[in-house]
Coordinates of C-alpha atoms in Angstrom, one line a residue:
Chain A
M1 CA -2.9 14.3 -19.4
K2 CA -2.6 16.2 -22.6
T3 CA -2.3 13.2 -24.9
T4 CA -5.7 13.6 -26.5
E5 CA -5.3 17.2 -27.5
T6 CA -3.7 16.3 -30.8
P7 CA -5.4 13.8 -32.9
A8 CA -3.4 10.6 -32.8
P9 CA -3.7 8.3 -35.8
V10 CA -3.1 5.1 -33.6
P11 CA -6.7 3.7 -33.1
A12 CA -5.8 1.8 -29.9
D13 CA -4.8 5.0 -28.2
S14 CA -7.4 7.1 -29.6
G15 CA -9.7 9.2 -27.2
T16 CA -13.0 7.6 -28.9
P17 CA -13.5 4.4 -26.8
V18 CA -15.4 2.8 -29.7
A19 CA -12.5 2.9 -31.8
K20 CA -12.7 -0.7 -32.5
T21 CA -16.4 -1.3 -33.4
D22 CA -16.6 2.4 -35.2
T23 CA -17.7 1.8 -38.7
R24 CA -18.4 5.5 -39.4
G25 CA -16.3 7.7 -41.7
G26 CA -13.2 9.4 -40.7
P27 CA -14.5 12.9 -40.5
A28 CA -17.2 12.3 -37.9
R29 CA -14.8 10.7 -35.8
K30 CA -12.2 13.5 -35.9
E31 CA -14.7 16.2 -35.0
K32 CA -15.8 14.3 -31.9
K33 CA -12.4 14.0 -30.9
K34 CA -11.6 17.5 -31.2
E35 CA -14.7 18.4 -29.0
G36 CA -13.7 15.9 -26.5
G37 CA -10.1 17.6 -26.4
V38 CA -11.5 20.8 -25.5
L39 CA -13.8 19.5 -23.0
N40 CA -10.7 17.7 -21.7
V41 CA -8.6 20.4 -21.0
F42 CA -11.3 22.3 -19.3
S43 CA -12.5 19.3 -17.2
H44 CA -8.8 18.5 -15.9
G45 CA -8.3 22.0 -15.5
M46 CA -11.3 22.4 -13.2
L47 CA -10.5 19.1 -11.3
I48 CA -6.8 20.2 -10.7
L49 CA -8.0 24.1 -9.8
W50 CA -10.2 22.5 -7.1
A51 CA -7.7 20.3 -5.6
F52 CA -5.4 23.6 -5.5
M53 CA -8.3 25.3 -3.8
V54 CA -8.6 22.8 -1.2
V55 CA -4.9 22.3 -0.5
M56 CA -3.9 26.0 -0.7
P57 CA -5.7 27.2 2.6
L58 CA -4.5 24.4 4.6
L59 CA -0.9 24.7 3.1
W60 CA -1.0 28.3 3.9
A61 CA -2.1 27.6 7.5
V62 CA 0.7 25.4 8.1
M63 CA 3.3 27.9 6.4
T64 CA 2.0 30.8 8.9
S65 CA 2.0 28.7 11.8
F66 CA 5.8 28.8 11.3
K67 CA 6.4 32.4 10.8
D68 CA 6.6 35.3 13.3
D69 CA 3.9 37.8 13.8
S70 CA 5.4 40.8 11.7
A71 CA 5.9 38.3 8.7
I72 CA 2.1 37.5 8.7
F73 CA 1.2 40.6 8.5
N74 CA 3.7 42.0 5.8
S75 CA 4.0 39.4 3.4
P76 CA 1.2 36.5 3.9
W77 CA 2.3 34.2 1.1
A78 CA 5.9 34.4 1.5
L79 CA 7.8 31.2 3.1
P80 CA 8.9 31.5 6.7
D81 CA 12.3 33.2 7.2
K82 CA 13.0 30.3 9.5
L83 CA 11.0 27.5 11.5
H84 CA 9.6 29.1 14.4
F85 CA 8.7 26.3 16.4
D86 CA 8.3 28.5 19.7
N87 CA 4.8 29.4 18.1
W88 CA 4.0 25.8 18.6
S89 CA 5.2 25.5 22.1
R90 CA 3.7 28.7 23.1
A91 CA 0.3 27.8 21.8
W92 CA 0.4 24.2 23.2
T93 CA 1.4 25.7 26.8
D94 CA 0.7 29.3 27.2
A95 CA -2.5 29.4 25.2
N96 CA -4.0 26.5 26.7
M97 CA -4.1 24.0 23.9
S98 CA -2.7 21.2 25.9
D99 CA -6.0 21.6 28.0
Y100 CA -8.3 22.0 25.2
F101 CA -7.0 18.8 23.9
L102 CA -7.1 16.9 27.2
N103 CA -10.8 18.3 27.4
T104 CA -11.6 17.1 24.0
I105 CA -10.1 13.8 24.3
L106 CA -11.9 13.1 27.8
V107 CA -15.4 14.3 26.1
V108 CA -15.1 12.4 22.7
A109 CA -13.7 9.0 24.3
G110 CA -16.4 9.0 26.7
S111 CA -19.1 9.8 24.2
L112 CA -17.8 7.5 21.7
I113 CA -17.9 4.7 23.9
G114 CA -21.2 5.4 25.4
T115 CA -22.7 6.0 22.0
L116 CA -21.6 2.7 20.4
V117 CA -22.5 0.9 23.5
L118 CA -25.9 2.5 23.9
G119 CA -26.5 2.8 20.4
S120 CA -25.9 -0.9 19.4
M121 CA -28.0 -2.2 22.2
A122 CA -30.8 -0.4 21.0
A123 CA -30.2 -1.2 17.5
Y124 CA -30.1 -4.8 18.3
V125 CA -33.3 -4.7 20.2
L126 CA -35.1 -2.8 17.4
A127 CA -33.7 -5.2 14.4
R128 CA -34.0 -8.4 15.9
F129 CA -37.2 -8.3 18.1
D130 CA -40.7 -8.2 17.7
F131 CA -42.7 -6.1 20.1
P132 CA -45.3 -3.6 20.4
G133 CA -44.1 0.0 19.8
N134 CA -41.0 -1.0 17.9
R135 CA -41.6 0.8 14.8
F136 CA -42.7 4.0 16.8
I137 CA -39.4 3.7 18.8
Y138 CA -37.3 3.4 15.8
F139 CA -39.0 6.4 13.9
L140 CA -38.9 8.4 17.0
F141 CA -34.8 8.0 17.0
I142 CA -34.3 8.5 13.3
G143 CA -36.6 11.3 13.3
G144 CA -33.7 13.1 15.1
M145 CA -31.6 13.1 12.2
S146 CA -33.8 15.8 10.5
F147 CA -34.9 18.5 12.9
P148 CA -33.0 21.7 13.7
I149 CA -31.0 21.0 16.8
M150 CA -31.1 24.8 17.6
L151 CA -34.7 24.5 18.5
A152 CA -34.0 22.2 21.5
L153 CA -31.1 23.9 22.3
V154 CA -32.7 26.7 24.6
P155 CA -34.9 24.2 26.8
L156 CA -31.9 21.8 26.7
F157 CA -29.6 24.5 28.4
Y158 CA -32.2 24.5 31.1
V159 CA -32.6 20.7 31.5
V160 CA -28.8 20.6 31.8
N161 CA -28.7 23.2 34.0
N162 CA -31.5 21.9 36.3
M163 CA -29.5 18.8 36.8
G164 CA -26.5 20.5 37.7
L165 CA -24.8 19.2 34.5
L166 CA -23.9 22.5 32.9
N167 CA -20.1 23.1 32.6
T168 CA -19.0 19.5 33.4
I169 CA -17.4 17.1 31.1
H170 CA -19.7 14.0 32.1
G171 CA -22.7 16.3 31.2
L172 CA -21.2 17.1 27.8
I173 CA -20.7 13.3 27.1
L174 CA -24.4 12.5 27.8
V175 CA -25.8 15.2 25.6
Y176 CA -23.3 14.1 22.7
I177 CA -24.5 10.6 23.2
A178 CA -28.1 11.6 23.1
Y179 CA -27.5 13.9 19.9
S180 CA -25.4 11.0 18.3
L181 CA -28.0 8.3 18.9
P182 CA -30.2 9.1 15.9
F183 CA -27.6 8.1 13.2
T184 CA -25.9 5.6 15.3
V185 CA -29.3 3.7 15.7
F186 CA -30.3 4.0 12.0
F187 CA -27.1 2.8 10.8
L188 CA -26.6 -0.2 13.4
T189 CA -30.3 -1.2 13.0
A190 CA -29.7 -1.7 9.2
F191 CA -26.5 -3.4 9.8
F192 CA -27.9 -6.0 12.5
R193 CA -30.6 -6.9 10.1
T194 CA -28.0 -7.9 7.6
L195 CA -26.3 -10.5 10.2
P196 CA -27.5 -14.0 9.9
T197 CA -29.9 -15.2 12.4
S198 CA -28.8 -18.9 12.7
V199 CA -25.7 -18.1 14.9
A200 CA -27.6 -16.3 17.6
E201 CA -30.3 -19.1 17.6
A202 CA -27.9 -21.7 18.2
A203 CA -26.3 -19.7 21.0
F204 CA -29.4 -19.3 22.6
V205 CA -30.5 -23.0 22.3
D206 CA -27.1 -23.7 23.7
G207 CA -28.4 -21.8 26.9
A208 CA -26.6 -18.4 26.6
S209 CA -28.9 -15.6 27.9
H210 CA -30.1 -12.8 25.5
S211 CA -27.4 -10.2 26.6
R212 CA -24.7 -12.9 26.6
T213 CA -25.7 -13.7 23.1
F214 CA -25.4 -9.9 22.3
F215 CA -22.3 -9.3 23.9
Q216 CA -20.4 -12.3 23.1
I217 CA -21.7 -13.3 19.6
M218 CA -23.6 -10.3 17.8
L219 CA -21.2 -7.5 18.9
P220 CA -18.4 -9.2 17.7
M221 CA -20.0 -10.1 14.3
A222 CA -21.0 -6.4 14.0
K223 CA -17.4 -5.0 14.2
P224 CA -17.2 -3.7 10.7
G225 CA -20.5 -1.9 11.1
L226 CA -19.1 -0.6 14.5
I227 CA -16.2 0.6 13.3
S228 CA -17.8 2.7 10.4
V229 CA -20.3 4.3 12.6
G230 CA -17.7 4.9 15.2
I231 CA -15.4 6.7 13.0
F232 CA -18.4 8.9 11.9
N233 CA -19.2 9.7 15.3
F234 CA -15.7 10.4 16.1
L235 CA -15.4 13.2 13.5
G236 CA -18.7 14.8 14.3
Q237 CA -18.0 14.8 18.2
W238 CA -14.5 16.0 17.6
N239 CA -15.5 18.5 15.5
Q240 CA -18.7 19.6 17.7
Y241 CA -19.0 23.2 18.0
M242 CA -22.5 24.3 18.9
L243 CA -23.5 22.0 21.8
P244 CA -20.3 23.1 23.7
T245 CA -20.8 26.8 22.8
V246 CA -24.2 26.6 24.7
L247 CA -23.5 24.1 27.3
N248 CA -20.1 24.7 28.4
T249 CA -19.1 28.1 29.0
D250 CA -16.6 27.3 32.0
P251 CA -12.9 28.6 30.5
D252 CA -11.4 25.7 32.3
K253 CA -13.6 23.1 30.5
R254 CA -13.3 24.3 26.8
V255 CA -13.0 21.7 24.0
L256 CA -10.7 22.5 21.1
T257 CA -12.9 24.1 18.6
Q258 CA -14.5 26.4 21.5
G259 CA -11.0 27.2 22.7
L260 CA -9.7 28.3 19.4
V261 CA -12.6 30.6 18.8
Q262 CA -11.9 32.2 22.1
L263 CA -8.4 32.4 21.4
A264 CA -9.1 34.1 18.2
A265 CA -11.2 36.5 19.8
S266 CA -8.8 37.4 22.5
Q267 CA -5.9 37.5 20.0
G268 CA -7.3 41.2 19.4
Y269 CA -5.6 42.2 22.7
K270 CA -2.5 39.9 22.7
G271 CA -1.7 39.9 18.9
D272 CA -0.2 36.4 19.2
W273 CA -1.2 35.3 15.6
S274 CA 1.4 33.0 14.9
G275 CA 0.7 31.1 18.0
L276 CA -3.1 31.2 16.9
F277 CA -2.2 29.6 13.6
A278 CA 0.1 26.9 15.5
G279 CA -3.0 26.1 17.6
L280 CA -5.4 25.8 14.4
V281 CA -3.0 23.3 12.8
M282 CA -2.3 21.3 15.6
A283 CA -6.4 21.0 15.9
M284 CA -6.4 19.9 12.3
I285 CA -3.7 17.3 12.4
P286 CA -5.3 14.6 14.3
V287 CA -8.4 14.3 12.1
L288 CA -6.4 14.5 8.8
V289 CA -4.6 11.8 10.0
A290 CA -7.5 9.7 11.3
Y291 CA -9.1 10.3 7.7
I292 CA -6.1 9.4 6.0
I293 CA -5.7 6.1 7.9
F294 CA -9.3 5.2 8.0
Q295 CA -10.4 6.5 4.6
R296 CA -12.5 3.7 3.6
Q297 CA -14.5 3.4 6.6
V298 CA -15.1 7.1 7.1
V299 CA -16.5 7.0 3.2
A300 CA -18.7 4.3 4.2
G301 CA -20.0 5.6 7.4
L302 CA -20.7 9.1 5.9
T303 CA -22.4 7.9 2.9
A304 CA -24.5 5.2 4.2
G305 CA -26.9 7.5 5.8
A306 CA -27.4 9.6 2.7
L307 CA -27.7 6.8 0.2
K308 CA -30.3 4.9 2.0
Chain B
M1 CA -36.6 -17.5 22.5
Q2 CA -39.4 -16.3 24.7
H3 CA -37.9 -16.9 28.1
G4 CA -37.0 -13.4 29.5
K5 CA -37.4 -11.6 26.3
Y6 CA -39.4 -8.5 27.3
R7 CA -37.0 -8.0 30.3
F8 CA -34.4 -8.0 27.9
I9 CA -35.9 -5.6 25.6
V10 CA -36.7 -3.3 28.5
G11 CA -33.4 -3.5 29.9
F12 CA -31.6 -2.7 26.5
L13 CA -33.8 0.0 25.5
A14 CA -34.3 2.0 28.7
L15 CA -31.0 3.8 28.9
P16 CA -30.4 4.8 25.3
L17 CA -34.1 5.7 25.0
G18 CA -34.2 7.5 28.1
L19 CA -31.2 9.7 27.4
Y20 CA -32.7 10.3 24.0
A21 CA -36.1 11.5 25.4
L22 CA -34.4 13.4 28.1
F23 CA -31.9 15.6 26.0
V24 CA -33.5 15.7 22.7
V25 CA -37.2 14.9 22.7
W26 CA -38.1 16.5 25.6
P27 CA -36.6 19.9 25.0
F28 CA -38.2 19.5 21.3
I29 CA -41.5 19.5 22.7
Q30 CA -40.8 22.0 25.6
S31 CA -39.6 24.7 23.0
I32 CA -42.8 24.5 20.9
Y33 CA -44.8 25.2 24.4
Y34 CA -42.3 28.0 25.4
S35 CA -43.0 29.8 22.4
F36 CA -46.6 30.4 23.8
T37 CA -45.0 32.0 26.8
D38 CA -43.3 35.2 27.9
W39 CA -40.4 33.1 29.6
T40 CA -37.1 35.0 29.8
G41 CA -34.9 32.1 30.5
L42 CA -33.5 34.0 33.5
S43 CA -36.3 33.4 36.1
P44 CA -38.4 30.3 36.3
E45 CA -41.8 32.3 36.3
F46 CA -43.6 32.8 33.1
K47 CA -47.0 33.1 31.9
M48 CA -49.0 32.1 28.7
V49 CA -49.3 34.9 26.3
G50 CA -50.8 32.9 23.4
L51 CA -49.5 34.0 20.0
D52 CA -47.9 37.5 21.2
N53 CA -44.5 36.0 20.3
Y54 CA -45.6 35.0 16.7
R55 CA -47.2 38.6 16.1
R56 CA -43.9 40.0 17.4
M57 CA -42.0 38.1 14.9
L58 CA -44.0 39.2 11.8
D59 CA -43.1 42.6 12.9
D60 CA -39.6 42.2 13.7
E61 CA -37.4 43.3 10.7
I62 CA -34.2 41.5 11.8
F63 CA -36.2 38.2 11.8
W64 CA -37.2 39.0 8.3
K65 CA -33.6 39.6 7.3
S66 CA -32.5 36.4 9.1
L67 CA -35.3 34.6 7.2
Q68 CA -34.3 36.0 3.7
H69 CA -30.7 35.0 4.4
S70 CA -31.6 31.6 5.6
L71 CA -33.6 31.1 2.3
I72 CA -30.6 32.2 0.5
F73 CA -28.5 29.7 2.0
A74 CA -30.9 26.9 1.8
L75 CA -31.4 27.6 -1.9
V76 CA -28.1 28.8 -3.3
L77 CA -25.8 26.6 -1.3
P78 CA -27.0 23.3 -2.3
L79 CA -27.3 24.2 -6.0
V80 CA -23.6 25.4 -6.1
T81 CA -22.2 22.5 -4.1
I82 CA -24.3 19.9 -5.9
S83 CA -23.6 21.0 -9.3
L84 CA -19.9 21.1 -8.6
A85 CA -19.9 17.8 -6.9
L86 CA -21.8 16.2 -9.7
F87 CA -19.4 17.4 -12.3
F88 CA -16.4 16.4 -10.1
S89 CA -17.6 12.9 -9.4
F90 CA -18.7 12.4 -12.9
M91 CA -15.4 13.1 -14.3
I92 CA -13.7 11.1 -11.4
N93 CA -15.7 7.9 -12.2
V94 CA -16.9 8.1 -15.8
G95 CA -15.0 10.7 -17.6
G96 CA -11.9 8.9 -18.1
R97 CA -10.9 7.3 -21.5
K98 CA -10.8 3.7 -22.1
R99 CA -7.2 2.4 -21.6
R100 CA -6.3 -0.9 -23.5
G101 CA -7.6 -3.8 -21.2
G102 CA -8.7 -1.6 -18.8
P103 CA -12.7 -1.4 -17.8
V104 CA -14.9 0.4 -20.2
V105 CA -16.1 3.1 -17.8
T106 CA -13.4 4.5 -15.7
G107 CA -12.6 7.9 -14.2
V108 CA -9.9 10.4 -15.2
R109 CA -6.3 9.8 -14.2
G110 CA -5.6 10.5 -10.5
S111 CA -9.3 10.2 -9.8
S112 CA -8.5 8.3 -6.4
F113 CA -6.3 11.1 -5.5
Y114 CA -8.8 13.7 -6.2
K115 CA -11.4 11.9 -4.2
I116 CA -9.2 11.7 -1.1
V117 CA -8.1 15.3 -1.4
Y118 CA -11.6 16.7 -2.0
F119 CA -12.6 15.2 1.1
F120 CA -10.1 16.8 3.6
P121 CA -12.3 19.8 4.2
Q122 CA -15.1 17.7 5.5
V123 CA -13.2 16.2 8.4
L124 CA -12.1 19.5 9.6
S125 CA -14.5 21.4 12.1
I126 CA -16.4 23.8 10.8
A127 CA -15.4 26.0 13.5
I128 CA -11.7 25.6 12.5
V129 CA -12.4 26.1 8.7
A130 CA -14.4 29.5 9.5
L131 CA -11.4 30.6 11.8
L132 CA -8.9 30.1 8.9
F133 CA -11.3 31.6 6.4
A134 CA -11.7 34.7 8.7
F135 CA -8.0 35.3 8.3
A136 CA -7.8 34.6 4.7
Y137 CA -10.3 37.3 4.2
N138 CA -8.8 39.8 6.3
P139 CA -8.5 42.9 4.2
D140 CA -5.0 44.1 4.8
S141 CA -3.1 41.0 5.7
G142 CA -5.3 38.2 4.7
A143 CA -4.2 35.6 2.1
I144 CA -6.9 36.5 -0.7
N145 CA -6.4 40.1 -1.0
S146 CA -2.5 39.5 -0.9
I147 CA -2.8 37.3 -4.0
L148 CA -5.0 39.8 -5.8
R149 CA -2.2 42.4 -5.2
G150 CA 0.3 39.6 -6.3
I151 CA -1.4 39.4 -9.7
G152 CA -1.6 43.1 -10.1
L153 CA -5.0 43.7 -8.9
G154 CA -3.8 45.8 -6.0
S155 CA -6.7 48.3 -6.6
V156 CA -9.4 45.4 -5.9
Q157 CA -8.9 45.1 -2.2
P158 CA -12.6 44.1 -1.1
L159 CA -13.2 44.3 2.7
W160 CA -15.0 40.9 2.4
L161 CA -16.6 40.1 5.6
G162 CA -16.7 44.0 6.5
D163 CA -18.7 44.8 3.3
P164 CA -22.4 44.4 4.0
S165 CA -23.0 43.4 0.3
L166 CA -20.2 40.6 0.4
A167 CA -20.0 39.1 3.6
L168 CA -23.2 36.8 3.0
W169 CA -21.6 35.4 -0.2
A170 CA -18.1 35.2 1.5
V171 CA -19.6 33.2 4.2
M172 CA -21.3 30.9 1.8
A173 CA -18.2 30.3 -0.5
V174 CA -16.8 28.9 2.8
L175 CA -19.4 26.5 3.1
V176 CA -19.3 25.3 -0.5
W177 CA -15.4 24.7 0.1
S178 CA -16.0 22.4 3.1
T179 CA -18.9 20.4 1.8
V180 CA -18.3 19.8 -2.1
G181 CA -16.1 16.9 -1.1
F182 CA -18.5 15.1 0.8
F183 CA -20.7 15.1 -2.1
V184 CA -18.1 14.1 -4.5
V185 CA -17.7 11.0 -2.3
L186 CA -21.3 10.4 -2.0
F187 CA -22.1 10.7 -5.8
S188 CA -19.1 8.4 -6.5
A189 CA -20.5 5.7 -4.4
G190 CA -23.6 6.1 -6.3
M191 CA -22.3 6.1 -9.7
A192 CA -20.1 2.9 -8.8
S193 CA -23.7 1.0 -8.5
I194 CA -24.6 2.0 -12.0
P195 CA -24.1 -1.0 -14.1
A196 CA -21.2 -0.6 -16.7
D197 CA -23.1 -2.1 -19.4
L198 CA -25.4 0.8 -19.5
Y199 CA -22.2 3.1 -20.3
E200 CA -21.2 0.6 -22.6
A201 CA -24.2 0.7 -24.7
A202 CA -24.5 4.3 -24.5
L203 CA -20.9 4.5 -25.9
L204 CA -21.5 2.1 -28.7
D205 CA -24.3 4.4 -29.5
G206 CA -21.8 7.1 -29.9
A207 CA -23.0 9.3 -27.0
G208 CA -20.5 11.9 -25.6
R209 CA -19.7 12.9 -22.3
A210 CA -22.7 15.3 -21.8
S211 CA -25.4 12.8 -23.0
T212 CA -24.2 10.3 -21.3
F213 CA -24.2 12.3 -18.2
F214 CA -27.8 13.5 -18.7
R215 CA -29.2 10.5 -20.3
I216 CA -27.9 8.0 -17.7
T217 CA -25.7 9.0 -14.9
L218 CA -28.0 11.9 -13.6
P219 CA -31.5 10.0 -13.9
L220 CA -30.0 6.7 -12.3
L221 CA -28.6 9.0 -9.6
W222 CA -31.6 11.0 -9.0
D223 CA -32.5 9.6 -5.7
T224 CA -29.2 10.2 -4.3
V225 CA -29.0 13.9 -5.5
Q226 CA -32.4 14.6 -4.1
S227 CA -31.5 13.2 -0.9
G228 CA -28.2 15.2 -0.9
W229 CA -30.1 18.2 -1.7
V230 CA -32.3 17.8 1.6
Y231 CA -29.3 17.1 3.6
M232 CA -27.3 20.0 2.4
G233 CA -30.4 22.3 2.8
I234 CA -30.7 21.0 6.3
L235 CA -27.1 21.6 7.2
A236 CA -27.3 25.3 5.4
L237 CA -30.0 26.2 7.7
G238 CA -28.8 24.6 10.9
A239 CA -25.7 23.9 12.6
E240 CA -22.9 24.7 9.9
S241 CA -24.2 28.2 9.1
F242 CA -24.4 29.0 12.8
A243 CA -20.8 28.2 13.1
V244 CA -19.3 30.2 10.0
V245 CA -21.6 33.1 10.7
Q246 CA -21.2 33.2 14.5
I247 CA -17.3 33.0 14.0
M248 CA -16.6 34.7 10.8
T249 CA -18.5 37.8 10.7
T250 CA -18.1 41.0 13.0
G251 CA -20.9 41.5 15.4
P252 CA -21.8 38.7 15.2
G253 CA -24.2 39.0 12.6
G254 CA -22.3 41.0 10.3
P255 CA -22.4 44.8 9.2
D256 CA -26.0 46.0 9.6
Y257 CA -27.1 42.3 10.3
S258 CA -26.1 41.5 6.7
T259 CA -25.2 37.9 7.7
T260 CA -27.6 37.2 10.3
V261 CA -29.3 33.9 9.9
M262 CA -32.2 32.1 11.7
V263 CA -30.1 29.8 13.9
L264 CA -27.9 32.8 15.1
Y265 CA -30.8 34.8 15.5
V266 CA -32.4 32.2 17.9
Y267 CA -28.9 31.9 19.8
Q268 CA -28.6 35.6 20.2
K269 CA -32.4 35.9 21.5
A270 CA -31.7 33.0 24.0
F271 CA -28.3 33.4 25.3
R272 CA -27.5 37.1 24.8
D273 CA -30.7 39.1 25.1
G274 CA -32.3 36.9 27.6
Q275 CA -35.6 36.3 25.8
A276 CA -35.7 32.4 25.7
A277 CA -39.6 32.5 24.7
Y278 CA -39.0 34.5 21.7
A279 CA -36.2 32.4 20.8
T280 CA -37.9 29.4 20.7
T281 CA -40.6 31.2 18.7
I282 CA -37.8 31.8 15.9
G283 CA -36.8 28.3 16.4
V284 CA -40.4 26.9 15.6
A285 CA -40.3 29.1 12.4
L286 CA -36.8 27.6 11.6
L287 CA -38.4 24.3 12.0
V288 CA -41.4 25.1 9.9
V289 CA -39.0 26.6 7.2
T290 CA -36.7 23.3 7.0
L291 CA -39.7 21.2 6.8
A292 CA -41.2 23.1 4.0
F293 CA -38.0 23.1 2.4
A294 CA -37.4 19.3 2.5
A295 CA -41.2 18.8 1.4
L296 CA -40.6 21.3 -1.6
V297 CA -37.5 19.2 -2.7
M298 CA -39.0 16.0 -2.3
R299 CA -42.2 17.2 -4.3
L300 CA -40.2 18.9 -6.9
G301 CA -38.0 16.0 -7.5
R302 CA -40.5 13.2 -7.6
R303 CA -40.2 11.1 -10.7
E304 CA -40.5 7.7 -11.9
R305 CA -38.4 5.5 -10.0
L306 CA -35.7 3.8 -12.5
E307 CA -34.9 0.3 -11.5
Y308 CA -31.8 -1.1 -12.9

């Protein structure tokens, strides 16, 4: 990484990318190289420093999750004396992490399926059919991407309460779906517009109904788009904190993020910090693994909205 | 194609649109209406009080504090996050040196590694990130102060989240930590679509890194930077700042309301103090601030669109 610090006389390896066509004098070239060297060290330094700053807190959390409580307090950066796996098992059973996981999986599975099915239905109709009100409904959906959710949250609480859906898993699922629709519809409408019309028309001429055409032909064709937007929604719904905090106050129905925050608050009495760190790390693992596996699709899904 | 078309459209739109209208649009409209009432949220009765809530808001010292903090969030966070992300993504995508036989424009060595690592915090729930840093900031046994002790700065042991003048900045640093990676990836995607021959021409003319960045990359990336700016501002005013402030600072809201932001104040008024109508009033103020922010950024950032 430091090869450019010393001015190398070999042109092919030199820092200036224009070495071959550079017809100007030697001194100018040397000067630029020197400036490039300083900048290079600084830039690489910054890149490495930031990578370090991202990774260190995560490593620290993993390390801490294997320590006992006194070690956490007395020497925060020391390596654990031995691997205290009991922290993990204690967090999993005693601190209810297993329940929080189960609740989160139920809520996210239901919401994700619902979001994809309903989102693609709406997007397909909006992208492919001309009817009065089409533009209005489209903008109504995507308008939801930019307004502060908190404003709607107060009346939403009472809407959900009046329907008897407060503190229920299916209530949470319905609300998650509703709040995931703006981005999903936005993304999938653009996607359906790019798919060729000829296949769908051929199917229709062959006597397939509109919904049959959709489920058997268009949906399979839209698979890449569904995967991108699905991963985006998975991350968002798995990590959701504000909606469950307001709509889900029953201790037995808590999702992961809520459960951990509650756990941290109650640790003041119990003092089980090591168990809490084990819980934190446990909650991080599924999303980090999902990200590493589906890295390309995650990036595509997340950037598509902001780039348009 | 006409047969059964409208029945199909209605059938496909009814459910998604219904959910969206019930849980997003309707509460949103309601909240504006409630801001003109004296509704407590605890009983179903309320009456219209005109602009009373708005008058009260203007006299509310804590409201002004929260507004001030939210504005700091909306201005400082995008500035810091986007500057860092622009620097990193330029280095990762363009800052590299030409290697023999390779493409003219390339990132520094290890750029794909940086891109993956930088993105890690983005996939973690903001609630989990906030918990993790709440521990790291702990004045006695936290990771940060113990690093300071380790490098001989034992006399510098800030209270971080307990210090009214530091708490807000400590909380903001966490949001920067968690969002820079997203913008690195976003800007990288934008930079990848800038044609390489523009860079080639600049390099032939002897442009260095700095002028390449300011003359080519930034102008061509301007649209993405601008929408990123709006996106970050909305995050900083909304859900993300709610989670970090609510979880990390004591109170919550920090010592002497030093970290209260508008979203948190809405939440506290509605769900802690039983003043639902007043909460929606602050919510309306938050909506106005968000829209004004977006309009301002769009207006200030307007410039001739570059085609390439």
